[in-house]
Structures are given as C-alpha cells and as structure tokens.
Amino acid sequence: MSQRGDETIATRFAVNILHPALGAEVRGVDMRAPLTAAAFGELHDLWMRHLVLVFPGQHMTDGEHVTFTRHFGEPEIFHQQIIRSQRVPEIFRVSNVDDDGNLMPPEHPTVQQVSLAQLWHTDSSYRTIPCTGALLHGVEVSRTGGETQFTNMYLVYEALPDSLRRQVEGRKARHNFGNLHTLRDLKPLTEAERAAMPPVWQPMVRRHPVTGRKSLYISPIYNDEVEGMSPGAAKQLIEDLTGFAAETRFVYCHRWETDDVLLWDNRCTMHAVTPHDPRERRVMHRTTIMGDAPVLAG
Ligand SMILES: [Fe+2]
C-alpha cells in the first residue's frame, strides 16, 4: 500500500514514505529481471505520487541499468566525453574515479564539473526538450557526506510568497550549459560541444504532462538570464527562489547505501549533493530518461 494525505493506492510493492514532502522507499523490485506492464504501471503511479523513489539492494551491471531505464524512455547520451562512460555511453559518471578506476584529484576538471552537483539544479534543463527523470545507482558510496537532497517543486510553487510568485508567473528563464564555466574552472567546451547545446528559454512555471500540476522550474547552475530583467535582478531572483526551495520542509535528504538506485522526476524536483571528502572514492552511475515534448508552460 502507498499512502500520502488521505489517498491510498494498492500496489504489489512494499512502500515506505521517507519524508512528508517527497520520497518513498520501494521494495520488491529486481531491476535485473523483466518487468510486466502491470508492475511498471504501479511503479509509475508510485513515482508520480512520491517524485523520488529509492530502490535498495539493486546489484546490477551498467547494461542492466540501461535496459531497466528503457521502461521509462530512451536514455540520453551526454554530449561531453569527459563525463560519459567509455564502455556504456548511456551511463553518465557522477564520480571522482576515472574510467580505469583511478581516484582523480579535486582540481581535476572532471571532478570540478561533477562537484557542481553540490549546487541546486534539475538535470538537462538546458536541452530544448529536457529529460523526464534519472536513475542513479550507488556503485561506491561515500561515508563522509555525498548525500543527495531533493526538493518538491510543486510544493515550492504552491507556497511561494506573493513577492516571488509575481516575478515568475508567465516569465521565462534562460538555461545555458555554458554557464557552468562561470562557476568553476572547467575543461573548456569543444566547438562541437558548444554547438550541441545552445542556450534555451524555459517557462519558470511549468505544468507536469502526467499529473497536470504546476511547479516552479528553475535550474540555478544553468540559469544565466531571466526575461525582462537586468543581470543583477535576474541573479537575485534565482538566488531568492533557490533559498526558498531549499527550506527543509520541502526537502528529503538521502544517505546512500551501496546498490541503492534512486529514480527522480526532473520535471518537478531539484537536487543537490552534500560535500564529501575528495580523497574518498564516490562512484555513482546515472541514466537519464529522454523527454518526449517541450516544457509545458504552467
Ligand atoms: Fe544532477
């Protein structure tokens, strides 16, 4: 059974609510095994209801990870060689260990780029059609931090103070992958990488294509402009919205165990990783579920 508020739905899976705002642990799934359409339907309902699902004990290969992801849609292939796996291109490596298993120093450009996940964001919002969600597998989890925080952007939108709400309704913000380079000393983009991801404008309030609910849609590491605002005012607005979205009442923080897999909805959540000791290995493998339509304005 899964219960949130006064609604209860029947499911074959064992479901444990992790936080009042979002997040549920789901047991009874083996990601290496085929999934029937009926079981997938129940999982999808749970995902839409809880936004972030935690599946413990998924000891699987990257190939199995990719196969399971295809239940939800085609996996994205990341446009930068330094992050995607050389062996399985659908795998995005959130890691301070290189493809050959060597720990990289904190100043390495790849580690610098991965460390930007410590700032609030939603994945691939810089694409014309951003992703739907992502599945992250804890291959080697850190013990000194490296927890993943998620915030429920439906609730954030519903609770926005009028002063902020007025500034986002009917407005667009720009999402620019190149903005990462203003935040850290990263490996410069190649011409092809730059051409692959030109900046895009997305509505700041979006409507979820499945649930129909409205949510705030920002991705602070990529947002470099807001429609009709000076650079200073735009920066201030994104900072104010981010601070509000990070209030603990909206946030579930996940402490990883090896072989946890987390599934989240990038259309109605943001996430940020807590810092960890850079000398400790942290290897997380992500697949990203390709979106199938442009963002729907709310
Ligand atoms: Fe992310």
PDB file of C-alpha atoms and ligand atoms in Angstrom:
ATOM      1  CA  MET A   1       0.000   0.000   0.000  1.00  0.00           C
ATOM      2  CA  SER A   2       1.098   3.585  -0.531  1.00  0.00           C
ATOM      3  CA  GLN A   3      -0.460   6.402   1.400  1.00  0.00           C
ATOM      4  CA  ARG A   4       0.082  10.131   1.233  1.00  0.00           C
ATOM      5  CA  GLY A   5      -2.561  12.530   2.503  1.00  0.00           C
ATOM      6  CA  ASP A   6      -5.890  10.697   2.666  1.00  0.00           C
ATOM      7  CA  GLU A   7      -5.480   8.700  -0.534  1.00  0.00           C
ATOM      8  CA  THR A   8      -4.323   5.104  -0.534  1.00  0.00           C
ATOM      9  CA  ILE A   9      -3.384   3.037  -3.578  1.00  0.00           C
ATOM     10  CA  ALA A  10      -2.913  -0.695  -3.698  1.00  0.00           C
ATOM     11  CA  THR A  11       0.420  -1.947  -5.006  1.00  0.00           C
ATOM     12  CA  ARG A  12       2.323  -5.206  -5.075  1.00  0.00           C
ATOM     13  CA  PHE A  13       5.400  -3.391  -3.769  1.00  0.00           C
ATOM     14  CA  ALA A  14       6.303  -2.607  -0.150  1.00  0.00           C
ATOM     15  CA  VAL A  15       6.360   1.181   0.133  1.00  0.00           C
ATOM     16  CA  ASN A  16       7.805   3.230   2.967  1.00  0.00           C
ATOM     17  CA  ILE A  17       7.335   7.017   2.944  1.00  0.00           C
ATOM     18  CA  LEU A  18      10.639   8.793   3.642  1.00  0.00           C
ATOM     19  CA  HIS A  19       9.602  12.439   4.119  1.00  0.00           C
ATOM     20  CA  PRO A  20       6.282  14.302   4.231  1.00  0.00           C
ATOM     21  CA  ALA A  21       7.243  16.351   1.138  1.00  0.00           C
ATOM     22  CA  LEU A  22       8.587  13.639  -1.182  1.00  0.00           C
ATOM     23  CA  GLY A  23      10.468  10.354  -1.341  1.00  0.00           C
ATOM     24  CA  ALA A  24       9.428   6.737  -0.843  1.00  0.00           C
ATOM     25  CA  GLU A  25      11.423   3.531  -0.494  1.00  0.00           C
ATOM     26  CA  VAL A  26      10.162   0.704  -2.680  1.00  0.00           C
ATOM     27  CA  ARG A  27      10.959  -2.961  -2.061  1.00  0.00           C
ATOM     28  CA  GLY A  28      10.032  -5.904  -4.237  1.00  0.00           C
ATOM     29  CA  VAL A  29      11.697  -4.699  -7.449  1.00  0.00           C
ATOM     30  CA  ASP A  30      14.603  -6.528  -9.101  1.00  0.00           C
ATOM     31  CA  MET A  31      15.960  -4.257 -11.816  1.00  0.00           C
ATOM     32  CA  ARG A  32      17.814  -7.163 -13.462  1.00  0.00           C
ATOM     33  CA  ALA A  33      14.556  -9.011 -14.135  1.00  0.00           C
ATOM     34  CA  PRO A  34      11.863  -8.261 -16.716  1.00  0.00           C
ATOM     35  CA  LEU A  35       9.029  -6.059 -15.513  1.00  0.00           C
ATOM     36  CA  THR A  36       5.440  -6.714 -16.604  1.00  0.00           C
ATOM     37  CA  ALA A  37       3.356  -3.845 -17.966  1.00  0.00           C
ATOM     38  CA  ALA A  38       1.095  -4.041 -14.903  1.00  0.00           C
ATOM     39  CA  ALA A  39       4.055  -3.858 -12.490  1.00  0.00           C
ATOM     40  CA  PHE A  40       5.548  -0.985 -14.449  1.00  0.00           C
ATOM     41  CA  GLY A  41       2.201   0.831 -14.280  1.00  0.00           C
ATOM     42  CA  GLU A  42       2.166   0.540 -10.486  1.00  0.00           C
ATOM     43  CA  LEU A  43       5.759   1.739 -10.265  1.00  0.00           C
ATOM     44  CA  HIS A  44       4.981   4.693 -12.492  1.00  0.00           C
ATOM     45  CA  ASP A  45       1.976   5.627 -10.312  1.00  0.00           C
ATOM     46  CA  LEU A  46       4.207   5.490  -7.227  1.00  0.00           C
ATOM     47  CA  TRP A  47       6.785   7.663  -8.986  1.00  0.00           C
ATOM     48  CA  MET A  48       4.213  10.298  -9.945  1.00  0.00           C
ATOM     49  CA  ARG A  49       2.928  10.312  -6.353  1.00  0.00           C
ATOM     50  CA  HIS A  50       6.234  10.385  -4.466  1.00  0.00           C
ATOM     51  CA  LEU A  51       8.567  12.093  -7.053  1.00  0.00           C
ATOM     52  CA  VAL A  52      11.663  10.287  -5.742  1.00  0.00           C
ATOM     53  CA  LEU A  53      11.743   6.505  -5.347  1.00  0.00           C
ATOM     54  CA  VAL A  54      14.519   4.665  -3.522  1.00  0.00           C
ATOM     55  CA  PHE A  55      15.172   1.044  -4.548  1.00  0.00           C
ATOM     56  CA  PRO A  56      17.598  -0.636  -2.138  1.00  0.00           C
ATOM     57  CA  GLY A  57      19.814  -3.616  -2.986  1.00  0.00           C
ATOM     58  CA  GLN A  58      19.982  -3.324  -6.799  1.00  0.00           C
ATOM     59  CA  HIS A  59      23.255  -5.110  -7.540  1.00  0.00           C
ATOM     60  CA  MET A  60      23.291  -4.731 -11.315  1.00  0.00           C
ATOM     61  CA  THR A  61      25.577  -4.069 -14.247  1.00  0.00           C
ATOM     62  CA  ASP A  62      25.567  -0.869 -16.295  1.00  0.00           C
ATOM     63  CA  GLY A  63      23.945  -2.821 -19.130  1.00  0.00           C
ATOM     64  CA  GLU A  64      21.099  -3.949 -16.842  1.00  0.00           C
ATOM     65  CA  HIS A  65      20.749  -0.368 -15.600  1.00  0.00           C
ATOM     66  CA  VAL A  66      20.313   0.870 -19.172  1.00  0.00           C
ATOM     67  CA  THR A  67      17.838  -1.914 -20.011  1.00  0.00           C
ATOM     68  CA  PHE A  68      15.701  -1.088 -16.959  1.00  0.00           C
ATOM     69  CA  THR A  69      15.779   2.607 -17.870  1.00  0.00           C
ATOM     70  CA  ARG A  70      14.208   1.833 -21.256  1.00  0.00           C
ATOM     71  CA  HIS A  71      10.906   1.038 -19.481  1.00  0.00           C
ATOM     72  CA  PHE A  72      10.641   4.800 -18.924  1.00  0.00           C
ATOM     73  CA  GLY A  73      12.023   6.041 -22.243  1.00  0.00           C
ATOM     74  CA  GLU A  74      15.187   6.268 -24.326  1.00  0.00           C
ATOM     75  CA  PRO A  75      18.322   7.087 -22.312  1.00  0.00           C
ATOM     76  CA  GLU A  76      20.049  10.382 -23.097  1.00  0.00           C
ATOM     77  CA  ILE A  77      23.650  10.246 -24.272  1.00  0.00           C
ATOM     78  CA  PHE A  78      25.599  13.038 -22.608  1.00  0.00           C
ATOM     79  CA  HIS A  79      27.322  15.408 -25.012  1.00  0.00           C
ATOM     80  CA  GLN A  80      30.686  15.534 -23.212  1.00  0.00           C
ATOM     81  CA  GLN A  81      33.198  12.716 -23.422  1.00  0.00           C
ATOM     82  CA  ILE A  82      34.748  13.534 -20.028  1.00  0.00           C
ATOM     83  CA  ILE A  83      31.590  12.566 -18.131  1.00  0.00           C
ATOM     84  CA  ARG A  84      30.054   9.713 -20.080  1.00  0.00           C
ATOM     85  CA  SER A  85      31.288   6.177 -19.645  1.00  0.00           C
ATOM     86  CA  GLN A  86      33.686   4.991 -22.328  1.00  0.00           C
ATOM     87  CA  ARG A  87      32.216   1.490 -22.085  1.00  0.00           C
ATOM     88  CA  VAL A  88      28.473   2.143 -21.887  1.00  0.00           C
ATOM     89  CA  PRO A  89      27.730   5.542 -23.476  1.00  0.00           C
ATOM     90  CA  GLU A  90      24.267   5.848 -21.879  1.00  0.00           C
ATOM     91  CA  ILE A  91      25.945   5.976 -18.443  1.00  0.00           C
ATOM     92  CA  PHE A  92      26.700   9.438 -17.043  1.00  0.00           C
ATOM     93  CA  ARG A  93      29.502   9.079 -14.497  1.00  0.00           C
ATOM     94  CA  VAL A  94      28.971  11.076 -11.286  1.00  0.00           C
ATOM     95  CA  SER A  95      32.354  10.086  -9.988  1.00  0.00           C
ATOM     96  CA  ASN A  96      35.742  11.204  -8.728  1.00  0.00           C
ATOM     97  CA  VAL A  97      37.225   7.957 -10.087  1.00  0.00           C
ATOM     98  CA  ASP A  98      38.157   7.705 -13.765  1.00  0.00           C
ATOM     99  CA  ASP A  99      37.032   5.022 -16.212  1.00  0.00           C
ATOM    100  CA  ASP A 100      40.087   2.921 -15.295  1.00  0.00           C
ATOM    101  CA  GLY A 101      39.343   3.055 -11.562  1.00  0.00           C
ATOM    102  CA  ASN A 102      41.882   5.719 -10.510  1.00  0.00           C
ATOM    103  CA  LEU A 103      40.946   8.399  -7.969  1.00  0.00           C
ATOM    104  CA  MET A 104      41.173  11.859  -9.578  1.00  0.00           C
ATOM    105  CA  PRO A 105      42.439  14.872  -7.592  1.00  0.00           C
ATOM    106  CA  PRO A 106      39.910  17.553  -6.534  1.00  0.00           C
ATOM    107  CA  GLU A 107      41.365  20.077  -9.016  1.00  0.00           C
ATOM    108  CA  HIS A 108      40.835  17.732 -11.985  1.00  0.00           C
ATOM    109  CA  PRO A 109      38.390  19.449 -14.412  1.00  0.00           C
ATOM    110  CA  THR A 110      36.056  16.429 -14.384  1.00  0.00           C
ATOM    111  CA  VAL A 111      35.915  16.416 -10.574  1.00  0.00           C
ATOM    112  CA  GLN A 112      35.343  20.171 -10.634  1.00  0.00           C
ATOM    113  CA  GLN A 113      32.451  19.712 -13.020  1.00  0.00           C
ATOM    114  CA  VAL A 114      30.931  16.849 -11.012  1.00  0.00           C
ATOM    115  CA  SER A 115      31.249  18.980  -7.851  1.00  0.00           C
ATOM    116  CA  LEU A 116      28.773  21.464  -9.347  1.00  0.00           C
ATOM    117  CA  ALA A 117      26.096  18.931  -8.406  1.00  0.00           C
ATOM    118  CA  GLN A 118      26.567  20.351  -4.883  1.00  0.00           C
ATOM    119  CA  LEU A 119      24.525  23.313  -6.113  1.00  0.00           C
ATOM    120  CA  TRP A 120      20.761  23.010  -6.639  1.00  0.00           C
ATOM    121  CA  HIS A 121      19.721  22.073 -10.161  1.00  0.00           C
ATOM    122  CA  THR A 122      17.486  19.893 -12.282  1.00  0.00           C
ATOM    123  CA  ASP A 123      19.154  17.749 -14.935  1.00  0.00           C
ATOM    124  CA  SER A 124      19.438  18.666 -18.626  1.00  0.00           C
ATOM    125  CA  SER A 125      17.130  21.684 -18.381  1.00  0.00           C
ATOM    126  CA  TYR A 126      19.460  23.297 -20.969  1.00  0.00           C
ATOM    127  CA  ARG A 127      18.078  20.990 -23.674  1.00  0.00           C
ATOM    128  CA  THR A 128      15.219  22.163 -25.886  1.00  0.00           C
ATOM    129  CA  ILE A 129      13.428  19.050 -24.657  1.00  0.00           C
ATOM    130  CA  PRO A 130      14.781  18.400 -21.161  1.00  0.00           C
ATOM    131  CA  CYS A 131      14.845  14.929 -19.657  1.00  0.00           C
ATOM    132  CA  THR A 132      11.940  13.366 -17.809  1.00  0.00           C
ATOM    133  CA  GLY A 133      13.898  11.863 -14.948  1.00  0.00           C
ATOM    134  CA  ALA A 134      17.006   9.993 -13.955  1.00  0.00           C
ATOM    135  CA  LEU A 135      18.080   6.750 -12.291  1.00  0.00           C
ATOM    136  CA  LEU A 136      21.215   6.940 -10.155  1.00  0.00           C
ATOM    137  CA  HIS A 137      22.995   3.778  -8.970  1.00  0.00           C
ATOM    138  CA  GLY A 138      25.263   3.981  -5.925  1.00  0.00           C
ATOM    139  CA  VAL A 139      28.219   1.839  -7.061  1.00  0.00           C
ATOM    140  CA  GLU A 140      30.713   3.116  -4.438  1.00  0.00           C
ATOM    141  CA  VAL A 141      29.020   5.385  -1.914  1.00  0.00           C
ATOM    142  CA  SER A 142      30.761   7.920   0.301  1.00  0.00           C
ATOM    143  CA  ARG A 143      30.602   7.924   4.072  1.00  0.00           C
ATOM    144  CA  THR A 144      31.892  11.456   4.673  1.00  0.00           C
ATOM    145  CA  GLY A 145      28.939  13.211   3.009  1.00  0.00           C
ATOM    146  CA  GLY A 146      27.754  12.891  -0.571  1.00  0.00           C
ATOM    147  CA  GLU A 147      24.109  12.699   0.460  1.00  0.00           C
ATOM    148  CA  THR A 148      21.596  13.719  -2.187  1.00  0.00           C
ATOM    149  CA  GLN A 149      18.932  16.263  -1.272  1.00  0.00           C
ATOM    150  CA  PHE A 150      15.718  16.586  -3.284  1.00  0.00           C
ATOM    151  CA  THR A 151      13.138  19.350  -3.142  1.00  0.00           C
ATOM    152  CA  ASN A 152       9.475  19.140  -4.196  1.00  0.00           C
ATOM    153  CA  MET A 153       8.952  21.978  -6.688  1.00  0.00           C
ATOM    154  CA  TYR A 154       5.151  21.517  -6.738  1.00  0.00           C
ATOM    155  CA  LEU A 155       5.037  22.382  -3.033  1.00  0.00           C
ATOM    156  CA  VAL A 156       7.603  25.144  -3.514  1.00  0.00           C
ATOM    157  CA  TYR A 157       5.443  26.719  -6.214  1.00  0.00           C
ATOM    158  CA  GLU A 158       2.275  26.410  -4.137  1.00  0.00           C
ATOM    159  CA  ALA A 159       3.965  28.020  -1.116  1.00  0.00           C
ATOM    160  CA  LEU A 160       5.753  30.854  -2.964  1.00  0.00           C
ATOM    161  CA  PRO A 161       5.324  34.211  -1.258  1.00  0.00           C
ATOM    162  CA  ASP A 162       3.449  36.715  -3.440  1.00  0.00           C
ATOM    163  CA  SER A 163       6.578  38.824  -3.947  1.00  0.00           C
ATOM    164  CA  LEU A 164       8.322  35.879  -5.650  1.00  0.00           C
ATOM    165  CA  ARG A 165       5.239  34.463  -7.354  1.00  0.00           C
ATOM    166  CA  ARG A 166       4.611  37.758  -9.153  1.00  0.00           C
ATOM    167  CA  GLN A 167       8.121  37.613 -10.616  1.00  0.00           C
ATOM    168  CA  VAL A 168       7.866  34.096 -12.074  1.00  0.00           C
ATOM    169  CA  GLU A 169       4.307  33.869 -13.421  1.00  0.00           C
ATOM    170  CA  GLY A 170       4.309  33.948 -17.223  1.00  0.00           C
ATOM    171  CA  ARG A 171       8.082  34.505 -17.359  1.00  0.00           C
ATOM    172  CA  LYS A 172      10.917  32.548 -18.911  1.00  0.00           C
ATOM    173  CA  ALA A 173      14.443  31.947 -17.677  1.00  0.00           C
ATOM    174  CA  ARG A 174      17.409  31.056 -19.842  1.00  0.00           C
ATOM    175  CA  HIS A 175      19.164  27.705 -19.262  1.00  0.00           C
ATOM    176  CA  ASN A 176      22.699  27.690 -20.571  1.00  0.00           C
ATOM    177  CA  PHE A 177      25.046  24.709 -20.213  1.00  0.00           C
ATOM    178  CA  GLY A 178      27.966  27.106 -20.761  1.00  0.00           C
ATOM    179  CA  ASN A 179      27.069  28.878 -17.512  1.00  0.00           C
ATOM    180  CA  LEU A 180      28.839  26.070 -15.631  1.00  0.00           C
ATOM    181  CA  HIS A 181      32.102  27.579 -16.832  1.00  0.00           C
ATOM    182  CA  THR A 182      31.400  30.774 -14.891  1.00  0.00           C
ATOM    183  CA  LEU A 183      31.082  28.755 -11.668  1.00  0.00           C
ATOM    184  CA  ARG A 184      34.227  26.588 -11.742  1.00  0.00           C
ATOM    185  CA  ASP A 185      37.494  26.255 -13.626  1.00  0.00           C
ATOM    186  CA  LEU A 186      36.334  23.554 -16.066  1.00  0.00           C
ATOM    187  CA  LYS A 187      37.777  21.959 -19.168  1.00  0.00           C
ATOM    188  CA  PRO A 188      36.777  24.345 -21.994  1.00  0.00           C
ATOM    189  CA  LEU A 189      33.961  23.096 -24.210  1.00  0.00           C
ATOM    190  CA  THR A 190      34.938  21.958 -27.676  1.00  0.00           C
ATOM    191  CA  GLU A 191      33.295  23.726 -30.624  1.00  0.00           C
ATOM    192  CA  ALA A 192      31.123  20.636 -31.187  1.00  0.00           C
ATOM    193  CA  GLU A 193      30.037  20.519 -27.516  1.00  0.00           C
ATOM    194  CA  ARG A 194      29.196  24.217 -27.576  1.00  0.00           C
ATOM    195  CA  ALA A 195      27.240  23.874 -30.827  1.00  0.00           C
ATOM    196  CA  ALA A 196      25.381  20.830 -29.462  1.00  0.00           C
ATOM    197  CA  MET A 197      23.882  22.782 -26.544  1.00  0.00           C
ATOM    198  CA  PRO A 198      22.915  26.369 -27.385  1.00  0.00           C
ATOM    199  CA  PRO A 199      21.091  28.211 -24.546  1.00  0.00           C
ATOM    200  CA  VAL A 200      17.309  27.714 -24.348  1.00  0.00           C
ATOM    201  CA  TRP A 201      14.466  29.654 -22.719  1.00  0.00           C
ATOM    202  CA  GLN A 202      12.111  27.688 -20.465  1.00  0.00           C
ATOM    203  CA  PRO A 203       8.981  28.777 -18.578  1.00  0.00           C
ATOM    204  CA  MET A 204       9.622  29.428 -14.878  1.00  0.00           C
ATOM    205  CA  VAL A 205       6.278  27.821 -14.031  1.00  0.00           C
ATOM    206  CA  ARG A 206       5.575  24.553 -15.805  1.00  0.00           C
ATOM    207  CA  ARG A 207       2.708  22.114 -15.922  1.00  0.00           C
ATOM    208  CA  HIS A 208       3.521  18.445 -15.469  1.00  0.00           C
ATOM    209  CA  PRO A 209       2.376  16.471 -18.524  1.00  0.00           C
ATOM    210  CA  VAL A 210       1.220  13.486 -16.431  1.00  0.00           C
ATOM    211  CA  THR A 211      -0.094  14.924 -13.158  1.00  0.00           C
ATOM    212  CA  GLY A 212      -1.266  18.273 -14.573  1.00  0.00           C
ATOM    213  CA  ARG A 213       0.180  20.034 -11.504  1.00  0.00           C
ATOM    214  CA  LYS A 214       2.112  23.285 -11.705  1.00  0.00           C
ATOM    215  CA  SER A 215       5.635  23.615 -10.338  1.00  0.00           C
ATOM    216  CA  LEU A 216       8.430  26.138 -10.218  1.00  0.00           C
ATOM    217  CA  TYR A 217      11.006  25.351 -12.906  1.00  0.00           C
ATOM    218  CA  ILE A 218      14.481  26.730 -12.367  1.00  0.00           C
ATOM    219  CA  SER A 219      17.923  25.149 -12.553  1.00  0.00           C
ATOM    220  CA  PRO A 220      20.231  27.599 -10.809  1.00  0.00           C
ATOM    221  CA  ILE A 221      23.568  26.284 -12.134  1.00  0.00           C
ATOM    222  CA  TYR A 222      22.353  26.844 -15.701  1.00  0.00           C
ATOM    223  CA  ASN A 223      20.167  29.953 -15.320  1.00  0.00           C
ATOM    224  CA  ASP A 224      22.061  32.976 -16.576  1.00  0.00           C
ATOM    225  CA  GLU A 225      19.209  35.271 -17.664  1.00  0.00           C
ATOM    226  CA  VAL A 226      15.586  35.978 -16.797  1.00  0.00           C
ATOM    227  CA  GLU A 227      13.251  37.513 -19.358  1.00  0.00           C
ATOM    228  CA  GLY A 228      12.876  41.286 -18.950  1.00  0.00           C
ATOM    229  CA  MET A 229      15.329  41.559 -16.050  1.00  0.00           C
ATOM    230  CA  SER A 230      18.747  43.127 -15.636  1.00  0.00           C
ATOM    231  CA  PRO A 231      21.573  40.626 -14.949  1.00  0.00           C
ATOM    232  CA  GLY A 232      21.712  41.739 -11.300  1.00  0.00           C
ATOM    233  CA  ALA A 233      17.960  41.415 -10.739  1.00  0.00           C
ATOM    234  CA  ALA A 234      17.886  38.025 -12.502  1.00  0.00           C
ATOM    235  CA  LYS A 235      20.716  36.696 -10.340  1.00  0.00           C
ATOM    236  CA  GLN A 236      18.983  37.937  -7.195  1.00  0.00           C
ATOM    237  CA  LEU A 237      15.667  36.344  -8.197  1.00  0.00           C
ATOM    238  CA  ILE A 238      17.256  32.949  -8.897  1.00  0.00           C
ATOM    239  CA  GLU A 239      19.094  33.136  -5.557  1.00  0.00           C
ATOM    240  CA  ASP A 240      15.907  34.033  -3.673  1.00  0.00           C
ATOM    241  CA  LEU A 241      13.937  31.222  -5.343  1.00  0.00           C
ATOM    242  CA  THR A 242      16.728  28.731  -4.662  1.00  0.00           C
ATOM    243  CA  GLY A 243      16.910  29.710  -0.994  1.00  0.00           C
ATOM    244  CA  PHE A 244      13.158  29.296  -0.637  1.00  0.00           C
ATOM    245  CA  ALA A 245      13.148  25.925  -2.452  1.00  0.00           C
ATOM    246  CA  ALA A 246      15.870  24.634  -0.126  1.00  0.00           C
ATOM    247  CA  GLU A 247      13.819  25.084   3.056  1.00  0.00           C
ATOM    248  CA  THR A 248      13.824  21.812   4.983  1.00  0.00           C
ATOM    249  CA  ARG A 249      10.022  21.439   4.840  1.00  0.00           C
ATOM    250  CA  PHE A 250      10.344  20.752   1.082  1.00  0.00           C
ATOM    251  CA  VAL A 251      13.490  18.591   1.186  1.00  0.00           C
ATOM    252  CA  TYR A 252      14.258  14.879   1.531  1.00  0.00           C
ATOM    253  CA  CYS A 253      17.961  14.083   2.063  1.00  0.00           C
ATOM    254  CA  HIS A 254      19.136  10.603   1.046  1.00  0.00           C
ATOM    255  CA  ARG A 255      22.030   8.886   2.784  1.00  0.00           C
ATOM    256  CA  TRP A 256      23.281   6.302   0.320  1.00  0.00           C
ATOM    257  CA  GLU A 257      23.896   2.600   0.832  1.00  0.00           C
ATOM    258  CA  THR A 258      25.788   0.585  -1.781  1.00  0.00           C
ATOM    259  CA  ASP A 259      23.487  -0.533  -4.626  1.00  0.00           C
ATOM    260  CA  ASP A 260      20.700   1.882  -3.810  1.00  0.00           C
ATOM    261  CA  VAL A 261      19.092   3.123  -7.005  1.00  0.00           C
ATOM    262  CA  LEU A 262      17.204   6.404  -6.895  1.00  0.00           C
ATOM    263  CA  LEU A 263      14.634   7.370  -9.514  1.00  0.00           C
ATOM    264  CA  TRP A 264      13.611  11.024  -9.591  1.00  0.00           C
ATOM    265  CA  ASP A 265      11.384  13.239 -11.685  1.00  0.00           C
ATOM    266  CA  ASN A 266      13.361  16.163 -13.092  1.00  0.00           C
ATOM    267  CA  ARG A 267      10.142  17.947 -14.148  1.00  0.00           C
ATOM    268  CA  CYS A 268       9.033  18.725 -10.587  1.00  0.00           C
ATOM    269  CA  THR A 269      12.105  18.382  -8.341  1.00  0.00           C
ATOM    270  CA  MET A 270      15.598  19.833  -7.937  1.00  0.00           C
ATOM    271  CA  HIS A 271      18.528  18.132  -6.243  1.00  0.00           C
ATOM    272  CA  ALA A 272      21.897  18.962  -4.695  1.00  0.00           C
ATOM    273  CA  VAL A 273      24.636  16.774  -3.226  1.00  0.00           C
ATOM    274  CA  THR A 274      26.244  17.495   0.137  1.00  0.00           C
ATOM    275  CA  PRO A 275      30.057  17.861   0.101  1.00  0.00           C
ATOM    276  CA  HIS A 276      32.259  14.872   0.909  1.00  0.00           C
ATOM    277  CA  ASP A 277      35.956  14.243   1.496  1.00  0.00           C
ATOM    278  CA  PRO A 278      37.508  14.366  -2.013  1.00  0.00           C
ATOM    279  CA  ARG A 279      40.030  11.663  -1.000  1.00  0.00           C
ATOM    280  CA  GLU A 280      37.157   9.221  -0.576  1.00  0.00           C
ATOM    281  CA  ARG A 281      36.028   7.382  -3.717  1.00  0.00           C
ATOM    282  CA  ARG A 282      32.472   8.117  -4.839  1.00  0.00           C
ATOM    283  CA  VAL A 283      31.188   6.301  -7.916  1.00  0.00           C
ATOM    284  CA  MET A 284      27.600   6.846  -8.970  1.00  0.00           C
ATOM    285  CA  HIS A 285      26.248   5.810 -12.372  1.00  0.00           C
ATOM    286  CA  ARG A 286      23.313   7.710 -13.818  1.00  0.00           C
ATOM    287  CA  THR A 287      21.000   7.090 -16.713  1.00  0.00           C
ATOM    288  CA  THR A 288      18.877   9.981 -17.860  1.00  0.00           C
ATOM    289  CA  ILE A 289      15.399   9.448 -19.324  1.00  0.00           C
ATOM    290  CA  MET A 290      14.954  11.446 -22.502  1.00  0.00           C
ATOM    291  CA  GLY A 291      11.956  13.779 -22.588  1.00  0.00           C
ATOM    292  CA  ASP A 292       9.429  13.485 -25.398  1.00  0.00           C
ATOM    293  CA  ALA A 293       7.956  17.010 -25.594  1.00  0.00           C
ATOM    294  CA  PRO A 294       8.965  20.596 -24.877  1.00  0.00           C
ATOM    295  CA  VAL A 295       8.264  22.020 -21.411  1.00  0.00           C
ATOM    296  CA  LEU A 296       4.585  22.900 -20.972  1.00  0.00           C
ATOM    297  CA  ALA A 297       4.111  26.403 -19.556  1.00  0.00           C
ATOM    298  CA  GLY A 298       2.009  26.496 -16.370  1.00  0.00           C
TER     299      GLY A 298
HETATM  300 FE    FE B   1      22.051  16.226 -11.227  1.00  0.00          FE
END
